[in-house]
Coordinates of N, CA and C in Angstrom, one line a residue:
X1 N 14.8 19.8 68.9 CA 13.7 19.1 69.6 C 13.1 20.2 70.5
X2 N 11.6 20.5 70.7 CA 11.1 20.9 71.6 C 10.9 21.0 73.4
X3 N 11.1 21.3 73.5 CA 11.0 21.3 75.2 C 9.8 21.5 76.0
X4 N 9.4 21.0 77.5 CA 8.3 21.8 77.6 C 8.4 23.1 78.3
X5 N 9.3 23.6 78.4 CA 9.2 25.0 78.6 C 8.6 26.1 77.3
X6 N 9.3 25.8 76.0 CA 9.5 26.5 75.2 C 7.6 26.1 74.8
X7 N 6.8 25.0 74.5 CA 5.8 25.1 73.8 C 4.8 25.2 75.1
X8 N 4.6 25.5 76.7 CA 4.1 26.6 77.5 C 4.2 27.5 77.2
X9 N 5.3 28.2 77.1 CA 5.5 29.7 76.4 C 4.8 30.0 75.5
X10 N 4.8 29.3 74.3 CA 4.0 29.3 73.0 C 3.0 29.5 73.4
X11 N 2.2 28.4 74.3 CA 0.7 28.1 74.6 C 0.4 29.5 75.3
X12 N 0.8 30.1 76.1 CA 0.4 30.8 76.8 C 0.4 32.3 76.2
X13 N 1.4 32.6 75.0 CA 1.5 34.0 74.3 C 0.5 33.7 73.3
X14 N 0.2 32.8 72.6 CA -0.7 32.3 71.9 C -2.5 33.0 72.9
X15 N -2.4 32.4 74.2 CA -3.6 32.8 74.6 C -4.6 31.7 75.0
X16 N -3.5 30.5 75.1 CA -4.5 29.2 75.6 C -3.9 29.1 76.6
X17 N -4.8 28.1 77.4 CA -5.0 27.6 78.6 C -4.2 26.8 79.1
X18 N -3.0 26.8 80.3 CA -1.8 25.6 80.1 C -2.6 24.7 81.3
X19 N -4.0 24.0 81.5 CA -4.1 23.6 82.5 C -3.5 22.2 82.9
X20 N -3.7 21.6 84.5 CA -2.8 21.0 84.7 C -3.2 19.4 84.2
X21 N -3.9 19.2 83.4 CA -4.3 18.1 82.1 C -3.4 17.9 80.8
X22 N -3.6 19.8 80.5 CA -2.9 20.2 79.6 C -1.4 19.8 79.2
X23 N -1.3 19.9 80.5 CA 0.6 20.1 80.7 C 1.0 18.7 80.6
X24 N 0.5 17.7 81.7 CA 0.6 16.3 81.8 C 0.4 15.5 80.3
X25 N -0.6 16.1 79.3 CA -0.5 15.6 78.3 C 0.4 16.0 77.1
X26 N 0.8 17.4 77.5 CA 2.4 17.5 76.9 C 3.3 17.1 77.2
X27 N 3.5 16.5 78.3 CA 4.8 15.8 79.4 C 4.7 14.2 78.3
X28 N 3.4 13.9 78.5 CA 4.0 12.6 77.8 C 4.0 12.2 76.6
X29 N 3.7 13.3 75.8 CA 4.0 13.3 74.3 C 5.2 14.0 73.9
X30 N 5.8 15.1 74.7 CA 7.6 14.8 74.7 C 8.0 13.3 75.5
X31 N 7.6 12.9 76.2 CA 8.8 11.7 76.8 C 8.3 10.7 75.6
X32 N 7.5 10.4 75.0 CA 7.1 9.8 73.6 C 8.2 9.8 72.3
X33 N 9.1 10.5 72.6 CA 10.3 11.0 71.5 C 9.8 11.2 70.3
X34 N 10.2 10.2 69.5 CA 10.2 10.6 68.1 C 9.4 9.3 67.3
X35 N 8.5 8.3 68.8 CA 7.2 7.4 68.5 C 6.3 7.9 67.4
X36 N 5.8 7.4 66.3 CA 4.4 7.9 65.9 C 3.4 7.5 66.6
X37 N 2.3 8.5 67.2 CA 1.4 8.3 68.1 C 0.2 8.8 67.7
X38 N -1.0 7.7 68.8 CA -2.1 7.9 67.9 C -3.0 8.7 68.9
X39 N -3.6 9.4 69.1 CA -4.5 10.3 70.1 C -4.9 9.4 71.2
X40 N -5.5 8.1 70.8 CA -6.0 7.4 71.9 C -4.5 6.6 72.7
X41 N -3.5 6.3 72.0 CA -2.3 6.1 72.3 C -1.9 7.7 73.5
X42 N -1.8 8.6 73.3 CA -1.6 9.8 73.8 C -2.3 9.7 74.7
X43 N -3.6 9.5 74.9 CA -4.5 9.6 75.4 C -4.6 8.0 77.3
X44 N -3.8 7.3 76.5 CA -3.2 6.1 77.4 C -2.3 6.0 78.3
X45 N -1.7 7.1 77.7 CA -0.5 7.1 78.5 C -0.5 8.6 79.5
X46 N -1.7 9.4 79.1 CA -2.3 10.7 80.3 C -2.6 9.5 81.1
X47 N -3.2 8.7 80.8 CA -4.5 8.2 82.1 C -3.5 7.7 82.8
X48 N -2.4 6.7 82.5 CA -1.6 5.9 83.4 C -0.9 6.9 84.3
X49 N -1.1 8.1 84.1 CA -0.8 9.0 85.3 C -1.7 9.8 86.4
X50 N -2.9 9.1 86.2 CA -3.8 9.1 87.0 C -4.5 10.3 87.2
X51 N -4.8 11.1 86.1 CA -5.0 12.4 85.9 C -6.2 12.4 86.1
X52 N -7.6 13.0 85.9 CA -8.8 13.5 85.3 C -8.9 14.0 84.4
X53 N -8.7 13.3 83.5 CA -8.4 13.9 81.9 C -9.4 13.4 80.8
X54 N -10.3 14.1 79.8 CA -11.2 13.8 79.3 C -10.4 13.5 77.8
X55 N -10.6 12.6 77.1 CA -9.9 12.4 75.7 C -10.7 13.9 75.0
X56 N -11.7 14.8 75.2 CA -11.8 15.8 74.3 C -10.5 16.8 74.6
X57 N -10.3 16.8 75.6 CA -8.6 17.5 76.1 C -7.6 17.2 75.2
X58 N -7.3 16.0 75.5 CA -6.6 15.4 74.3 C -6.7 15.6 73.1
X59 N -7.8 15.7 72.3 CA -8.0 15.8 71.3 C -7.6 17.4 70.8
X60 N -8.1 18.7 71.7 CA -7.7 19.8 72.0 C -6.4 19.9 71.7
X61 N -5.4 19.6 72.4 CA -4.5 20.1 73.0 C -3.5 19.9 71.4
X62 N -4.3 18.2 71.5 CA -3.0 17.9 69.7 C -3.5 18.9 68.7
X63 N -4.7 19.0 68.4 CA -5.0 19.7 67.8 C -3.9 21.3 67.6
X64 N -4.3 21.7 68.7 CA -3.7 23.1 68.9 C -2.2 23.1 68.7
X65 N -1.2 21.9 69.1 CA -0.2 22.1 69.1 C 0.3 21.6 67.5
X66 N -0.7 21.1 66.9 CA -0.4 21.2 65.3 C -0.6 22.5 64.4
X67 N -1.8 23.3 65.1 CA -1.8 23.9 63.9 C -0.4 24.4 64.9
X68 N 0.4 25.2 65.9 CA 1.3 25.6 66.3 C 2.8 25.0 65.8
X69 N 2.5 24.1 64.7 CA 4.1 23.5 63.8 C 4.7 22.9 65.2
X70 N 4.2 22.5 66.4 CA 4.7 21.3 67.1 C 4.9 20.0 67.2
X71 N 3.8 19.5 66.3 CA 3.5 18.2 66.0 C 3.5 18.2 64.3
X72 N 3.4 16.8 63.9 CA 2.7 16.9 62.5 C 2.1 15.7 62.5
X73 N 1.1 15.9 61.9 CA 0.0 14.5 61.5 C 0.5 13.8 60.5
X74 N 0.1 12.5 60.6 CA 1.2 11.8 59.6 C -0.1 10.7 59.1
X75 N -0.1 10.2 57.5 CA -0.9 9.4 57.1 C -0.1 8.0 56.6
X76 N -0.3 6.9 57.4 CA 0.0 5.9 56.7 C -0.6 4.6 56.1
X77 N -1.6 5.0 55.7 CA -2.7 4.5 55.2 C -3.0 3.0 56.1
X78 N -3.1 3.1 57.4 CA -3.8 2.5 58.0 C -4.9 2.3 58.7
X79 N -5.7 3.5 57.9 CA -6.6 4.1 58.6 C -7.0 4.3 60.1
X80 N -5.7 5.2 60.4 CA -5.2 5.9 61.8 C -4.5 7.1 61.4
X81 N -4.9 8.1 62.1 CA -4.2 9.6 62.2 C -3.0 9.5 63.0
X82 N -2.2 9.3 62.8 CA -0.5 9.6 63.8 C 0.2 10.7 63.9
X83 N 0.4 11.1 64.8 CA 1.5 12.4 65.1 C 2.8 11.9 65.8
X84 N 3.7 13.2 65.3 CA 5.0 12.9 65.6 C 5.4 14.7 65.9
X85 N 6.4 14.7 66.6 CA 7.1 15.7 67.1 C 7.7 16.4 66.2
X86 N 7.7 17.5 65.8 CA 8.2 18.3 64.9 C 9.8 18.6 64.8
X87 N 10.9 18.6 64.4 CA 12.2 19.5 64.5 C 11.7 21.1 64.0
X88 N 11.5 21.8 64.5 CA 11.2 23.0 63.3 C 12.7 23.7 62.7
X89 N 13.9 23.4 63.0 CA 14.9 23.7 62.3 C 14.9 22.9 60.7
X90 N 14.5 22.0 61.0 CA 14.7 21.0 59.6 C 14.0 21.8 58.4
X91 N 14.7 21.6 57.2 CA 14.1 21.8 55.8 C 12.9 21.0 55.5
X92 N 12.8 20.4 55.7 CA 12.2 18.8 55.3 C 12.3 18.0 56.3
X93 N 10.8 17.4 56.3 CA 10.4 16.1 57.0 C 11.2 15.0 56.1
X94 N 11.3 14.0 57.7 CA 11.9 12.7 57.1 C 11.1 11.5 56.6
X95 N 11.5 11.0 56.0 CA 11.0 10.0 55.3 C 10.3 8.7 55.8
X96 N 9.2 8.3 55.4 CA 9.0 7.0 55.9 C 8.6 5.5 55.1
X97 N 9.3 4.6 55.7 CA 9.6 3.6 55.1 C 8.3 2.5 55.8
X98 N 7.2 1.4 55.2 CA 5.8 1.4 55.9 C 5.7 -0.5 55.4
X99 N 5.9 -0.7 56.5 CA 5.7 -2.2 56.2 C 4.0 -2.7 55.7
X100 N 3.6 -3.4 54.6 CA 2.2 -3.4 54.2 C 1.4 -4.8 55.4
X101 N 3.1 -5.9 55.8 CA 2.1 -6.3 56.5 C 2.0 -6.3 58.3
X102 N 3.0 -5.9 58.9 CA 2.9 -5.5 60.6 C 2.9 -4.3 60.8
X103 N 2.8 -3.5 59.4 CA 2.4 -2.0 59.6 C 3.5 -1.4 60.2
X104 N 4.8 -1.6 60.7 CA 5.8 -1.4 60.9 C 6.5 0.0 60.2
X105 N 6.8 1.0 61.0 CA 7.1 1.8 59.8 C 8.7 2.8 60.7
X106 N 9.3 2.9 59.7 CA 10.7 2.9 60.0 C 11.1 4.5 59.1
X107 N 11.9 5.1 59.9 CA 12.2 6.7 59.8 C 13.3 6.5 59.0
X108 N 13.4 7.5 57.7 CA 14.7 7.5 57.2 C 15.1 9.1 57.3
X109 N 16.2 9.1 57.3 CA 16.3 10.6 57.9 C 17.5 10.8 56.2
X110 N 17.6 10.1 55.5 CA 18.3 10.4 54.3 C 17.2 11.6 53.6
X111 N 17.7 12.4 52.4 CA 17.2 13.0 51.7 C 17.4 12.8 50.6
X112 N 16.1 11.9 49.8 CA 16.8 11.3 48.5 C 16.6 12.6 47.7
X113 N 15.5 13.5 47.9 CA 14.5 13.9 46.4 C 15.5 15.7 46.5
X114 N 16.8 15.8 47.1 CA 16.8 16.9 46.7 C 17.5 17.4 45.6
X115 N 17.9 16.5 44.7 CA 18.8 16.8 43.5 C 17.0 17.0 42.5
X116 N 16.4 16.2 43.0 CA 15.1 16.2 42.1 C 14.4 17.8 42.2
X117 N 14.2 17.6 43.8 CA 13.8 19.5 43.8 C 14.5 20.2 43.1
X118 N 15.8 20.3 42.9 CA 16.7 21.9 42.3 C 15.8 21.8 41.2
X119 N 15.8 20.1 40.3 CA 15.2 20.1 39.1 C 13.6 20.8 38.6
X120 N 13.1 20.9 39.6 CA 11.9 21.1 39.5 C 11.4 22.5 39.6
X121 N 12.5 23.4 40.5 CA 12.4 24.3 41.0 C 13.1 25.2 39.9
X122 N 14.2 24.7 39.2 CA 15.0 25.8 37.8 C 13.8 24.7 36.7
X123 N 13.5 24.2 36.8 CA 12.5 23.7 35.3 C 11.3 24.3 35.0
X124 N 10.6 24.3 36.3 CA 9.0 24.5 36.4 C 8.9 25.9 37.0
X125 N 10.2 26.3 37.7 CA 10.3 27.6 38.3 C 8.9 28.0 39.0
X126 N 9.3 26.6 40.5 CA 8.2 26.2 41.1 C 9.4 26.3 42.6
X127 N 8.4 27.0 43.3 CA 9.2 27.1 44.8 C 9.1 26.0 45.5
X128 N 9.5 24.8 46.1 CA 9.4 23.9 47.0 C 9.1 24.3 48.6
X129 N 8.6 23.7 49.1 CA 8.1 24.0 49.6 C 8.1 22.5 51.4
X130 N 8.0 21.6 51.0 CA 8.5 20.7 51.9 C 7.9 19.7 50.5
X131 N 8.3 18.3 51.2 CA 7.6 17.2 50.4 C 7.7 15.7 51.5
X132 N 6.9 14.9 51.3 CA 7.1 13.7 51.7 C 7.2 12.3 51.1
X133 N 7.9 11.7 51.7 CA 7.8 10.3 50.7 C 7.7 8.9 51.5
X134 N 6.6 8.0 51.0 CA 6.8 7.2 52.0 C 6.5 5.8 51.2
X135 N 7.2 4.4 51.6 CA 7.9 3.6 50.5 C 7.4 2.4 51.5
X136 N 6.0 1.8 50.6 CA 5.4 1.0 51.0 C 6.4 -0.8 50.2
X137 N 6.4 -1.4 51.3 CA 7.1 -2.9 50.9 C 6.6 -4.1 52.1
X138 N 8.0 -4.8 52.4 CA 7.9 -5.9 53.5 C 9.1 -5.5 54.2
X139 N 9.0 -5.3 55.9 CA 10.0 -5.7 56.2 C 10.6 -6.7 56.5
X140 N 12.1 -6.8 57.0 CA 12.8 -8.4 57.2 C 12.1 -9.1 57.8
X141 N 11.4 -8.7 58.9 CA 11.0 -10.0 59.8 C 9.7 -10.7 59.3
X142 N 8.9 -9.7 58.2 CA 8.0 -10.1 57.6 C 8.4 -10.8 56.3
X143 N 9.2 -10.2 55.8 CA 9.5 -11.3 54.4 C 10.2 -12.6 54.5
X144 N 11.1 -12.6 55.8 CA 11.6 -14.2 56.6 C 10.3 -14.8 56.5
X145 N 9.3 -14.4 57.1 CA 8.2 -15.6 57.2 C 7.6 -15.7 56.2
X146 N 6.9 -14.4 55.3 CA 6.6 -14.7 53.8 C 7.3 -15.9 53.0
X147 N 8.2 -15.5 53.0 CA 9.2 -16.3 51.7 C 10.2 -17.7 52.7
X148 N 10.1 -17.6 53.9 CA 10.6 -18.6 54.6 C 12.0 -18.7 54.3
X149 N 12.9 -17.4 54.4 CA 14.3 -17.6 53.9 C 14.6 -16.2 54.5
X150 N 16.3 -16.3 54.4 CA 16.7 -14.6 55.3 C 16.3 -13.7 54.0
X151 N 16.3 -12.3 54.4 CA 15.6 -11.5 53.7 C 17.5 -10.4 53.4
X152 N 18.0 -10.2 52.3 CA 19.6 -9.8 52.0 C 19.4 -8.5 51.4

């Protein structure tokens, strides 16, 4: 996990600006954990700290700390951009599991596809590289009320 010591440092050898907007909007997108979050969501939770903070800041700052492998942008076809906190130790991003109807979407941290990589990588004598997978269905609470029965 990141800290905010460690991506100040970054920010600042990098050559950007750590101002005190800046900082407050990295404070609460680490206390945010491992939430998927949406800029204006990010952007909600600066103001409740009573800052003077313009959402182009915001916008800024994620920006900058993505292309910097801090964050990553995530698509779950809800037409919303989401970010989540990076591990940069990890091989591979975890998996997401995406409810189609409360939009509900649930982290799997299993690794199904890597017997599939070796395959792909001695077959195609193709380097991997990361991959993602994300497994659109119903969740329980949603298919109890769909189907009006427990969901097994």
């Amino acid at each position: 996990m990141n800290d905010l010591t460690q991506i100040v440092d970054a920010l600042r050898k990098r050559g950007n600006k750590v101002t005190p907007q800046r900082l407050t909007t990295i404070e609460v997108l680490l206390s945010m954990g491992q939430q998927h979050f949406s800029v204006e969501e990010l952007f909600q939770g600066v103001k409740q700290r009573n800052l003077d903070v313009g959402m182009s800041t915001i916008y800024r700052t994620v920006q900058i700390l993505e292309e910097m492998g801090f964050i990553t942008k995530r698509n779950f076809d809800d037409g919303f951009a989401r970010y989540e906190l990076c591990e940069l130790d990890e091989k591979h991003w975890h998996h997401h599991i995406i409810c189609l109807k409360c939009g509900k979407v649930i982290e799997m941290q299993d690794d199904f596809l890597e017997t599939l990589e070796k395959e792909i990588e001695e077959k195609k004598e193709f380097i991997i590289i990361n991959h993602e997978l994300k497994v659109y269905g119903y969740c329980s609470d949603c298919y109890k009320i769909m189907k009006g029965e427990k969901f097994d």
